[in-house]
PDB file of C-alpha atoms in Angstrom:
ATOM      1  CA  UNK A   1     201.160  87.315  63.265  1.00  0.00           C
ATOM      2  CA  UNK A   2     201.690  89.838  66.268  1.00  0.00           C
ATOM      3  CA  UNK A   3     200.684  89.146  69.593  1.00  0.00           C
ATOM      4  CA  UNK A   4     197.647  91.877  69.948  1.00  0.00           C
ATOM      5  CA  UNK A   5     197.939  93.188  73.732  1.00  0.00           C
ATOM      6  CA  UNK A   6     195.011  95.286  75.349  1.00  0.00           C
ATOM      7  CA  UNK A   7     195.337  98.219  76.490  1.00  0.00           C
ATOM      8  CA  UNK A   8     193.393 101.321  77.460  1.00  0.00           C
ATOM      9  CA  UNK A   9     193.854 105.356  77.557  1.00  0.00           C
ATOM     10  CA  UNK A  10     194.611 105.759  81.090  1.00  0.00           C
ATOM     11  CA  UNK A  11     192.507 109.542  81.237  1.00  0.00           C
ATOM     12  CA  UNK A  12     189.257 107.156  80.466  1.00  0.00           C
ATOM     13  CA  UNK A  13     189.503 106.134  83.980  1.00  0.00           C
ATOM     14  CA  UNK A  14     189.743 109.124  85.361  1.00  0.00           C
ATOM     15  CA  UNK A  15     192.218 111.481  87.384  1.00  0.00           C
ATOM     16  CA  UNK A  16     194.200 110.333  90.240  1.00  0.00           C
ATOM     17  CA  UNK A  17     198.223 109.180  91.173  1.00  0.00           C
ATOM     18  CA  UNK A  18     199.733 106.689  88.450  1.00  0.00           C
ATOM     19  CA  UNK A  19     199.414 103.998  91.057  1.00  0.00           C
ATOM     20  CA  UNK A  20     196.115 103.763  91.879  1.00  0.00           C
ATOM     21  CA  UNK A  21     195.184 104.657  88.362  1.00  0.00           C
ATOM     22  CA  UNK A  22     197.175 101.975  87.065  1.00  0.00           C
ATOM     23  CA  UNK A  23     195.727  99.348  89.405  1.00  0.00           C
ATOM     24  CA  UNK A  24     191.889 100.027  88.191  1.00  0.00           C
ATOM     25  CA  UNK A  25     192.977  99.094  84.673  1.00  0.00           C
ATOM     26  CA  UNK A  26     195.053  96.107  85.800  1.00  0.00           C
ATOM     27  CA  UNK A  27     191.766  94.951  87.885  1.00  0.00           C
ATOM     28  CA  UNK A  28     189.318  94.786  84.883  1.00  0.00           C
ATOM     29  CA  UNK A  29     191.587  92.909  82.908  1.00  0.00           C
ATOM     30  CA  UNK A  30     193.978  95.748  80.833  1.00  0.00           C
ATOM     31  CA  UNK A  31     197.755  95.112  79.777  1.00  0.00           C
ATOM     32  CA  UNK A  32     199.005  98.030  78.786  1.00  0.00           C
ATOM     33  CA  UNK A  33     198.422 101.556  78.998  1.00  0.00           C
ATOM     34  CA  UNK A  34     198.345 105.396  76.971  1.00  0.00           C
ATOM     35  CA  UNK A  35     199.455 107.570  79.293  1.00  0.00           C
ATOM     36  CA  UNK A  36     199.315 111.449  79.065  1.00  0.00           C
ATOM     37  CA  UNK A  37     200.759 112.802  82.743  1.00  0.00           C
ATOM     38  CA  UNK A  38     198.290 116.525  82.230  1.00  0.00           C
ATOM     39  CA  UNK A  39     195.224 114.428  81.936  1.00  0.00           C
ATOM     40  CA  UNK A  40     195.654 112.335  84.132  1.00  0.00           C
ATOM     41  CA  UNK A  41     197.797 113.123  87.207  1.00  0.00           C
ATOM     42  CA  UNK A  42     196.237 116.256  89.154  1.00  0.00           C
ATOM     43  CA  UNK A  43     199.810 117.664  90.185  1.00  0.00           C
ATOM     44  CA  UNK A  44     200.673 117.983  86.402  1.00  0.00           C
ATOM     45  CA  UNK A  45     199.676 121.306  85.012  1.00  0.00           C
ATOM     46  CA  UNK A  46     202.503 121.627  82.577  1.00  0.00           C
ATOM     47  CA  UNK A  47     204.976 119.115  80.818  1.00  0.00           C
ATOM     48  CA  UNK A  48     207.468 121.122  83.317  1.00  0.00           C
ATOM     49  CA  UNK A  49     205.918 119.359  85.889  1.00  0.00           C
ATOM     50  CA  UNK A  50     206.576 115.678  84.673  1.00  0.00           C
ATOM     51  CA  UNK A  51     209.910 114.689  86.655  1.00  0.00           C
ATOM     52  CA  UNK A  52     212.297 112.358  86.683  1.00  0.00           C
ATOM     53  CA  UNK A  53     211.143 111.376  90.158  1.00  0.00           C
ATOM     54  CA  UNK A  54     207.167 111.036  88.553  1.00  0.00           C
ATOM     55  CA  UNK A  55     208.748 109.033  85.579  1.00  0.00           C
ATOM     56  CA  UNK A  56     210.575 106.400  88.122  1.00  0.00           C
ATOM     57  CA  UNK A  57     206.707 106.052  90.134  1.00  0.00           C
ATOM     58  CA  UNK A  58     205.171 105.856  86.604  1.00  0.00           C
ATOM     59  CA  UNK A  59     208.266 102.646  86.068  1.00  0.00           C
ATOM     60  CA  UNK A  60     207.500 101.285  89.878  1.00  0.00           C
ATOM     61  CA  UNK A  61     203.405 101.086  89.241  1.00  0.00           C
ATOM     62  CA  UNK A  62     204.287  99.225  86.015  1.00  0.00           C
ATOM     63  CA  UNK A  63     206.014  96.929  87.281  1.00  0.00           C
ATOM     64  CA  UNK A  64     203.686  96.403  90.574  1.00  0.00           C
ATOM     65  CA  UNK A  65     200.792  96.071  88.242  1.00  0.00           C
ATOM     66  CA  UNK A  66     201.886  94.296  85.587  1.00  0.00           C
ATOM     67  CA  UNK A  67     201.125  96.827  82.771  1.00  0.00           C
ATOM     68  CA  UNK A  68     203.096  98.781  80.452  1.00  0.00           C
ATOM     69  CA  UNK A  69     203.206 101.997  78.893  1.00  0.00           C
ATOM     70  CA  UNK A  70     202.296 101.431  75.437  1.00  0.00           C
ATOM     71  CA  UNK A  71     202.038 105.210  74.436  1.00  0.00           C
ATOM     72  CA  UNK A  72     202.731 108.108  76.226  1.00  0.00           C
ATOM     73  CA  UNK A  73     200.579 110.714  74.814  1.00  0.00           C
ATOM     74  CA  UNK A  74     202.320 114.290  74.476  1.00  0.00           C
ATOM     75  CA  UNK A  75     199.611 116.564  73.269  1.00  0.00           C
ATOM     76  CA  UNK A  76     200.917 118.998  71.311  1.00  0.00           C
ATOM     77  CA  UNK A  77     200.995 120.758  67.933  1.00  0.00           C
ATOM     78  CA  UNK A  78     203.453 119.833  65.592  1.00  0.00           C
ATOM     79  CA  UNK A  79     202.372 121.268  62.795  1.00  0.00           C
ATOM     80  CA  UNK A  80     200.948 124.964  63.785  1.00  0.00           C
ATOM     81  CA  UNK A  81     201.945 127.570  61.766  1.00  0.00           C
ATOM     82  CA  UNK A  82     202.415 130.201  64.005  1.00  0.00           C
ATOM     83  CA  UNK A  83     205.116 130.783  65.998  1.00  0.00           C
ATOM     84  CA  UNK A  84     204.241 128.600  68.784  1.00  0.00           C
ATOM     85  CA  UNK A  85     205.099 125.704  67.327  1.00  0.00           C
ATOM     86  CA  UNK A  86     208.767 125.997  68.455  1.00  0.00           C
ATOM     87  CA  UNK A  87     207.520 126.031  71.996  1.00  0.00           C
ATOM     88  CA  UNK A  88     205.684 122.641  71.435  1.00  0.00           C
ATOM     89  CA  UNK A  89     208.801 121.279  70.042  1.00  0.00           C
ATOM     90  CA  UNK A  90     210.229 121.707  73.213  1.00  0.00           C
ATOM     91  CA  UNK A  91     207.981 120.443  75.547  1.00  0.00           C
ATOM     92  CA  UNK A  92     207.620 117.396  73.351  1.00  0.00           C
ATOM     93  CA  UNK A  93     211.802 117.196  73.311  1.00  0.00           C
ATOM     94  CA  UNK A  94     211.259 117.018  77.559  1.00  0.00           C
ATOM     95  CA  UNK A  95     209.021 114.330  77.365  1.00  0.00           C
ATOM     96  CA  UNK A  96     212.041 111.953  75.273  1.00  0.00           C
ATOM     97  CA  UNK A  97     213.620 111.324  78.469  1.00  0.00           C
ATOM     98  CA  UNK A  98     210.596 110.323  80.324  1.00  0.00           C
ATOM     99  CA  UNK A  99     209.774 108.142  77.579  1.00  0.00           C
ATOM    100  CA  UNK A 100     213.138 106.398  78.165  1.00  0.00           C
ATOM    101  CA  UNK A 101     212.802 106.479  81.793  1.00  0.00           C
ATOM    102  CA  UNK A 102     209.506 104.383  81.891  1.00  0.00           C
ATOM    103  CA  UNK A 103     210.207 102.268  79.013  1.00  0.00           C
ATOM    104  CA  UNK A 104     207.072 103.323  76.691  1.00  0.00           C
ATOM    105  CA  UNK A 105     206.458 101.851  73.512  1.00  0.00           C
ATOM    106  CA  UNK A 106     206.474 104.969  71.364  1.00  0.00           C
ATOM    107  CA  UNK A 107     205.576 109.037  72.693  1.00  0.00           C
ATOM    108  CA  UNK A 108     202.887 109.651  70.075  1.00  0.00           C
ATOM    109  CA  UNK A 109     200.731 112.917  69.254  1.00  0.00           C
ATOM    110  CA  UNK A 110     198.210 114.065  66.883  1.00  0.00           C
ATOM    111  CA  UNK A 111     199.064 115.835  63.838  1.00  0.00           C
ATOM    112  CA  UNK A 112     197.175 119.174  64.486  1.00  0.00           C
ATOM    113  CA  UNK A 113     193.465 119.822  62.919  1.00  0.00           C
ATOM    114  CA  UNK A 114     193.295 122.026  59.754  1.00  0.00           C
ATOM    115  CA  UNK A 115     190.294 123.749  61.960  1.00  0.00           C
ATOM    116  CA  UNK A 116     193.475 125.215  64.111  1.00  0.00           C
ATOM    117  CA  UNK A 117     195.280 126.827  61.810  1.00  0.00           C
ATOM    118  CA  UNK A 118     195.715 130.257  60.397  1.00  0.00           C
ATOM    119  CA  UNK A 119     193.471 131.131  57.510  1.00  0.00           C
ATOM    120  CA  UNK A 120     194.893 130.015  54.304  1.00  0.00           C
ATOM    121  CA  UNK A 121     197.010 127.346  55.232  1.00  0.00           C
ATOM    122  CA  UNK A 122     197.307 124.131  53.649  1.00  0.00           C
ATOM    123  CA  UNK A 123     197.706 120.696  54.315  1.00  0.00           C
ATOM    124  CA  UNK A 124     200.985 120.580  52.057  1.00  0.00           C
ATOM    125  CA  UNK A 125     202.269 123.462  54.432  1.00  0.00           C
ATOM    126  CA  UNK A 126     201.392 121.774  57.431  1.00  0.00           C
ATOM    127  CA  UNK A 127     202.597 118.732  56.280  1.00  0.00           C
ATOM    128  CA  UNK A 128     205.943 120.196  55.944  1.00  0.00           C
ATOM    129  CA  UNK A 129     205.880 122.208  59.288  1.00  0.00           C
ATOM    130  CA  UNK A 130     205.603 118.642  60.786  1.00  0.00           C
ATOM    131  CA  UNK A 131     208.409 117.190  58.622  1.00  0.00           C
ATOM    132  CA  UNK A 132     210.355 120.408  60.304  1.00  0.00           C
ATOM    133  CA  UNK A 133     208.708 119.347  63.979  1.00  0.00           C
ATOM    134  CA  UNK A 134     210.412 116.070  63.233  1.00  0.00           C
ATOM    135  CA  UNK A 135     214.068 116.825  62.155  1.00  0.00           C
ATOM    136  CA  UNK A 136     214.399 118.995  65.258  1.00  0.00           C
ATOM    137  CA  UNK A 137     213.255 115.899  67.578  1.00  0.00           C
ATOM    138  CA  UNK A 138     214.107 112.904  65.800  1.00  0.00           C
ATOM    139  CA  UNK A 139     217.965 112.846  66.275  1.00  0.00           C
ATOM    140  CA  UNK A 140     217.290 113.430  70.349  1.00  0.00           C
ATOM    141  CA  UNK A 141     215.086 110.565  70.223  1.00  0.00           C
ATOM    142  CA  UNK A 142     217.691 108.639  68.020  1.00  0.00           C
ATOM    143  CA  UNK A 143     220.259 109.122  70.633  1.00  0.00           C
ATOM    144  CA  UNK A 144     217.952 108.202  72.977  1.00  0.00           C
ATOM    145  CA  UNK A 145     216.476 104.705  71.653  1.00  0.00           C
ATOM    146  CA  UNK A 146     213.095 106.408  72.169  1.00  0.00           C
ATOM    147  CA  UNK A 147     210.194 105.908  69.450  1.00  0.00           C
ATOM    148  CA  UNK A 148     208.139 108.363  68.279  1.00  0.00           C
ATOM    149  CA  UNK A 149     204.941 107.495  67.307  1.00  0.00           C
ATOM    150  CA  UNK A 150     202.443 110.061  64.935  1.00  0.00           C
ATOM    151  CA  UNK A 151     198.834 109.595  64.448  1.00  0.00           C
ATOM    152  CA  UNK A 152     196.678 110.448  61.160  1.00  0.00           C
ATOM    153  CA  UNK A 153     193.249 112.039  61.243  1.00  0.00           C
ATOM    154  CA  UNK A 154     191.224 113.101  58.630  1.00  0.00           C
ATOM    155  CA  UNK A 155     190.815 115.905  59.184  1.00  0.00           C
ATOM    156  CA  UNK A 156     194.469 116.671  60.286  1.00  0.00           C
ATOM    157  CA  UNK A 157     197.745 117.787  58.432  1.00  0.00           C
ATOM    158  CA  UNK A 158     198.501 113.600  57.848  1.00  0.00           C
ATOM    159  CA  UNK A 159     195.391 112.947  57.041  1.00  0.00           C
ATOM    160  CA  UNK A 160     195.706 109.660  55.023  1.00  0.00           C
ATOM    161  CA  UNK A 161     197.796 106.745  54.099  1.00  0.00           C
ATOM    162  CA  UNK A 162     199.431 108.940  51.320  1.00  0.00           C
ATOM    163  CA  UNK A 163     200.062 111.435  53.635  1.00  0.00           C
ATOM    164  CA  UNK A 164     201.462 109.374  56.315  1.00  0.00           C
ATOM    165  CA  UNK A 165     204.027 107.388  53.608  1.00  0.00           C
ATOM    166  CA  UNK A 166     205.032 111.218  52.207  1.00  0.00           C
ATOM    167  CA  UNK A 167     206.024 111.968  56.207  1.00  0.00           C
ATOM    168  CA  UNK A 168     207.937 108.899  56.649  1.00  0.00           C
ATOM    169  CA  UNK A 169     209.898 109.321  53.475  1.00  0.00           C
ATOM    170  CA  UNK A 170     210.879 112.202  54.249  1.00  0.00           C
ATOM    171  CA  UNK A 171     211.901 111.530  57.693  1.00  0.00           C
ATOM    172  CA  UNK A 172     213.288 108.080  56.879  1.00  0.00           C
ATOM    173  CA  UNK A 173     214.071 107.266  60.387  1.00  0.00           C
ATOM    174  CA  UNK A 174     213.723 104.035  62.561  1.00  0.00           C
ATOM    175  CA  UNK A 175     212.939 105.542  65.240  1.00  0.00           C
ATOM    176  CA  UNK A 176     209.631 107.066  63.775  1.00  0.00           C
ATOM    177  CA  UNK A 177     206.703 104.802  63.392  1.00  0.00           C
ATOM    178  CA  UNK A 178     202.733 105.680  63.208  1.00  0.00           C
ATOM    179  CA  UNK A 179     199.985 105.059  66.092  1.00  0.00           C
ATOM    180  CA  UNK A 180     197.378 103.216  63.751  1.00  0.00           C
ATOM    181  CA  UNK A 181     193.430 104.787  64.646  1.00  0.00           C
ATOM    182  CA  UNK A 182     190.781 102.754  62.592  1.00  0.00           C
ATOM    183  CA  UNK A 183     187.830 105.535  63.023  1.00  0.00           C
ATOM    184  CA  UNK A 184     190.351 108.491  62.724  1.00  0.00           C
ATOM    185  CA  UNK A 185     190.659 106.905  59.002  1.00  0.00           C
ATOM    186  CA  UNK A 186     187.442 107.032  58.082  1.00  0.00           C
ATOM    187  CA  UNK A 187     184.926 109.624  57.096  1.00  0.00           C
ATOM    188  CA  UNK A 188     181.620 110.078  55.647  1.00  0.00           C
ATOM    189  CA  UNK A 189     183.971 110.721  51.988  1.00  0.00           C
ATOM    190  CA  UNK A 190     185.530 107.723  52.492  1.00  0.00           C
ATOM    191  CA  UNK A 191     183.593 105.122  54.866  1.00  0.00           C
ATOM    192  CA  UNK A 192     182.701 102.756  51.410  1.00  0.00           C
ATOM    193  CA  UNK A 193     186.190 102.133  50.454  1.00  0.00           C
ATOM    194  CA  UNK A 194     188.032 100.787  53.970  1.00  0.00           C
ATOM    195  CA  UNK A 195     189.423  97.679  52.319  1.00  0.00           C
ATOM    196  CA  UNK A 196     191.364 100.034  50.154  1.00  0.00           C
ATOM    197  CA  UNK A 197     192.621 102.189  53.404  1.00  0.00           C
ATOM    198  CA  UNK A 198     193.597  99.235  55.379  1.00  0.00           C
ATOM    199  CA  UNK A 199     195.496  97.843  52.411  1.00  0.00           C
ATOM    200  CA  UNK A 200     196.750 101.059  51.446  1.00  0.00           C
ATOM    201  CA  UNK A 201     198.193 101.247  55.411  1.00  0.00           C
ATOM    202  CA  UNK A 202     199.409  97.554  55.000  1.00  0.00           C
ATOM    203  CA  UNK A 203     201.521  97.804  51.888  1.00  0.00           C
ATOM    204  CA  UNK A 204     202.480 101.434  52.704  1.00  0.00           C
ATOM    205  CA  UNK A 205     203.695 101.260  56.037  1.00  0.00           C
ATOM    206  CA  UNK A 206     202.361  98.422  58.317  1.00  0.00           C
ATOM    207  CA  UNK A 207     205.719  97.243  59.542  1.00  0.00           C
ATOM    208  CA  UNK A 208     205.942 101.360  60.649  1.00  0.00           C
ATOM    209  CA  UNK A 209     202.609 100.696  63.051  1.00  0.00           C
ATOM    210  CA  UNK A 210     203.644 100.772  66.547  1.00  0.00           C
ATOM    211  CA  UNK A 211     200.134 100.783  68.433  1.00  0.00           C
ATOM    212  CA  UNK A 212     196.862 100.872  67.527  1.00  0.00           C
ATOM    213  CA  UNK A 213     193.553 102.617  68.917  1.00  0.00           C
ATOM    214  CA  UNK A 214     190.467 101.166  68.595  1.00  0.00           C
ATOM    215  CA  UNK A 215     187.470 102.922  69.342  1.00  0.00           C
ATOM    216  CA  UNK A 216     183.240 102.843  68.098  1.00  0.00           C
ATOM    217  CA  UNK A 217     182.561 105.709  65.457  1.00  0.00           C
ATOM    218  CA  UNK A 218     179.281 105.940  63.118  1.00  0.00           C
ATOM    219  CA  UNK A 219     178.763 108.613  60.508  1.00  0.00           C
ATOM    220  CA  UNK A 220     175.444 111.028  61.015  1.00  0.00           C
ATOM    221  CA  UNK A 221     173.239 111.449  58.000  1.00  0.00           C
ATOM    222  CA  UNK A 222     175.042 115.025  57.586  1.00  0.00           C
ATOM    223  CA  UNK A 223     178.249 113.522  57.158  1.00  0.00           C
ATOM    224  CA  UNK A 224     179.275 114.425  60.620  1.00  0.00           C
ATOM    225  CA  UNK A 225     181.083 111.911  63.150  1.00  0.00           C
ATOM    226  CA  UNK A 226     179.835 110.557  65.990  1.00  0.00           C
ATOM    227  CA  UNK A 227     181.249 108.356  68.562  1.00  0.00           C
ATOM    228  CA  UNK A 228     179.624 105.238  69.639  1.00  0.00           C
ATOM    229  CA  UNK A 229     179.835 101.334  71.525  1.00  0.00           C
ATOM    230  CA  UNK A 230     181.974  99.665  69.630  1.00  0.00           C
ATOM    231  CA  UNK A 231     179.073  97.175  69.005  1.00  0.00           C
ATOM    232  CA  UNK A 232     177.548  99.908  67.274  1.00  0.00           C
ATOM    233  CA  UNK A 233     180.446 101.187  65.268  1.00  0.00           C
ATOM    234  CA  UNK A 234     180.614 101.420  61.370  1.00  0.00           C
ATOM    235  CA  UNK A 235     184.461 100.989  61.539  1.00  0.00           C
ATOM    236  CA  UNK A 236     185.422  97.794  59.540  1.00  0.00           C
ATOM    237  CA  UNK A 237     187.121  95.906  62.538  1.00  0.00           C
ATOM    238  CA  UNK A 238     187.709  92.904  61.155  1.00  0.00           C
ATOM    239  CA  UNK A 239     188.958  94.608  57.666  1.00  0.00           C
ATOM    240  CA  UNK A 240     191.748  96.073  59.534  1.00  0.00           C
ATOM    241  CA  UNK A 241     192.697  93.180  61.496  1.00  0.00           C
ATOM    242  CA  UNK A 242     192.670  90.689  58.866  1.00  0.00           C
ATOM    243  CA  UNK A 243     195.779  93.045  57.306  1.00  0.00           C
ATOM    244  CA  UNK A 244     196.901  93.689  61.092  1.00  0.00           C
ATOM    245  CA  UNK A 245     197.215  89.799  61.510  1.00  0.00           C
ATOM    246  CA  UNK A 246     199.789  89.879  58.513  1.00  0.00           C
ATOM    247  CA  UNK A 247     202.383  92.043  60.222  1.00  0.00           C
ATOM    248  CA  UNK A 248     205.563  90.766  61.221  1.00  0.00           C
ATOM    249  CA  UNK A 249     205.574  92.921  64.885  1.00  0.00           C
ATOM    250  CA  UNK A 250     206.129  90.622  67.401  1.00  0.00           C
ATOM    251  CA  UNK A 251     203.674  92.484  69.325  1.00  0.00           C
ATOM    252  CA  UNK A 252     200.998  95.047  68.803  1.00  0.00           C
ATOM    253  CA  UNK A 253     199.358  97.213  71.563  1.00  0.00           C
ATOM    254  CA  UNK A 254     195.651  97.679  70.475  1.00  0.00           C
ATOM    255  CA  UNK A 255     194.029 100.488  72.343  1.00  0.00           C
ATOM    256  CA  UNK A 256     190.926 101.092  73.761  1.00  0.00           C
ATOM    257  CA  UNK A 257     189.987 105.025  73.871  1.00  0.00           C
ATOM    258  CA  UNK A 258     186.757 106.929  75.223  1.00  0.00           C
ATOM    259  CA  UNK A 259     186.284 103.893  77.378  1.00  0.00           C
ATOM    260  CA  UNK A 260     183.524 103.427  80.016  1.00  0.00           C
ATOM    261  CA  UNK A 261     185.299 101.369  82.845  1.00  0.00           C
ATOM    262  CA  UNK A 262     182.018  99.974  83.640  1.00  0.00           C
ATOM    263  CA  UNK A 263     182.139  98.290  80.504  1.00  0.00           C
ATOM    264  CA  UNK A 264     185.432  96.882  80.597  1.00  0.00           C
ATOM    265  CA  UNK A 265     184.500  93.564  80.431  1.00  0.00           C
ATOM    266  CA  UNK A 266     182.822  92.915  77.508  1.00  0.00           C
ATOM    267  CA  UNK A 267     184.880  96.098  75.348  1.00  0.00           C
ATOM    268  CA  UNK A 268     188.192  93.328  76.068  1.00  0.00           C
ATOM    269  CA  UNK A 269     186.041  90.388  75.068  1.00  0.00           C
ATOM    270  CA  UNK A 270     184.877  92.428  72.077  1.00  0.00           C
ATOM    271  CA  UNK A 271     188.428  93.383  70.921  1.00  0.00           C
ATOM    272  CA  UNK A 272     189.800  90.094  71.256  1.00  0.00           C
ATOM    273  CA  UNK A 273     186.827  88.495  68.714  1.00  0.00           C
ATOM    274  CA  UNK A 274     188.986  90.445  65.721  1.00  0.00           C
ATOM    275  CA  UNK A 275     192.666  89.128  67.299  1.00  0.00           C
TER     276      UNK A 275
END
């Protein structure tokens, strides 16, 4: 069974210099950290702007505060199809190095909505532009030692356990593994069958899973989503972690996004019931 470490997205706390950031988390009780420099540092208006010098503060706070960098979250679109896609390729490809630099677990993204899109695209396509996104940064991040880490949504390119086994075969590297969201899973299509998903991501690829995020969703009457307390959630926590618990990582960072730091606390105590 892996040894579940809590963590937190670093942007629910705010804006302010890695430092101080990092020791608010630390004081209510955190171990680990997402980290996405543009949301959270105020000097960072472009992935330009994330240095060598910001990575080796970024390694200095972890080490002061006792935290580490479980993801570092490089938002960017993998799988447009237009033609700035290349350019997100690249500033993805800058962000390997910083990844190295401060020793993160994986640099992870999203897998672009279907909402973003030109008309008439379709998931198979955008599927494959990611499978492109990929082959152009995987070997850097091979040569590197650096992880890369991609997250399904439903309503995404990836956008299911299918999905995500059809990207890694394709890929069929080490070096990429899959941020594991419970609510980005589910959907009002598919909120009745969640022992199937979870076993689905067990068998599939749970020895792939590299983090997970763990956050309160519920499902509206019209089938929209809505977040919510974790308390409140309709996610099947303990579904997930019962096949979580089975995986032979030695460790697992699990999460905690759209945090309220007041409520730090008892959101830790909460997460740790399932571990």
């Amino acid at each position: 069974m892996p040894q579940f470490i809590v963590g937190v997205r670093l942007h629910d706390y705010g804006r302010g210099a890695v430092d101080e950031q990092f020791a608010k988390v630390a004081a209510d009780g955190f171990s680990a950290v997402q980290l996405a420099y543009k949301k959270v540092v105020p000097t960072v208006k472009s992935y330009a702007d994330v240095t060598d010098a910001l990575a080796q503060q970024t390694l200095a706070a972890e080490q002061a505060h006792g935290l580490q960098v479980a993801v570092l979250g490089t938002y960017v679109e993998l799988a447009l199809n237009t033609e700035a896609r290349e350019k997100n390729v690249a500033d993805f490809k800058s962000q390997l190095r910083i990844a190295k630099i401060i020793g993160a677990g994986c640099i992870g993204t999203e897998t672009t909505k279907m909402v973003l899109q030109p008309a008439g695209t379709t998931r198979e396509q955008a599927q494959t532009l990611l499978c492109r996104s990929l082959a152009e940064l995987l070997p850097a991040a091979e040569e590197l030692g650096v992880t890369i880490g991609i997250e399904a949504v439903t309503y995404h390119s990836m956008n299911d356990p299918a999905a995500v086994r059809r990207v890694l075969d394709t890929m069929r590297s080490p070096n990429l593994k899959v941020i594991f969201d419970m609510a980005n899973m589910v959907n009002a299509d598919n909120a009745d069958c969640q022992e199937k998903i979870w076993q689905q991501v067990g068998e599939w690829y749970g020895d792939k899973i590299a983090a997970v995020h763990f956050k309160g969703q519920a499902i509206r009457p019209d089938g929209s989503l809505m977040s919510t307390p974790l308390e409140e959630s309709g996610v099947d926590y303990a579904g997930a972690f019962a096949m979580l618990r089975q995986l032979p990582q030695k460790t697992l960072p699990v999460m905690r996004e759209e945090a309220v730091p007041a409520k730090a606390a008892s959101d830790i105590a909460y997460m740790r019931s399932f571990f």
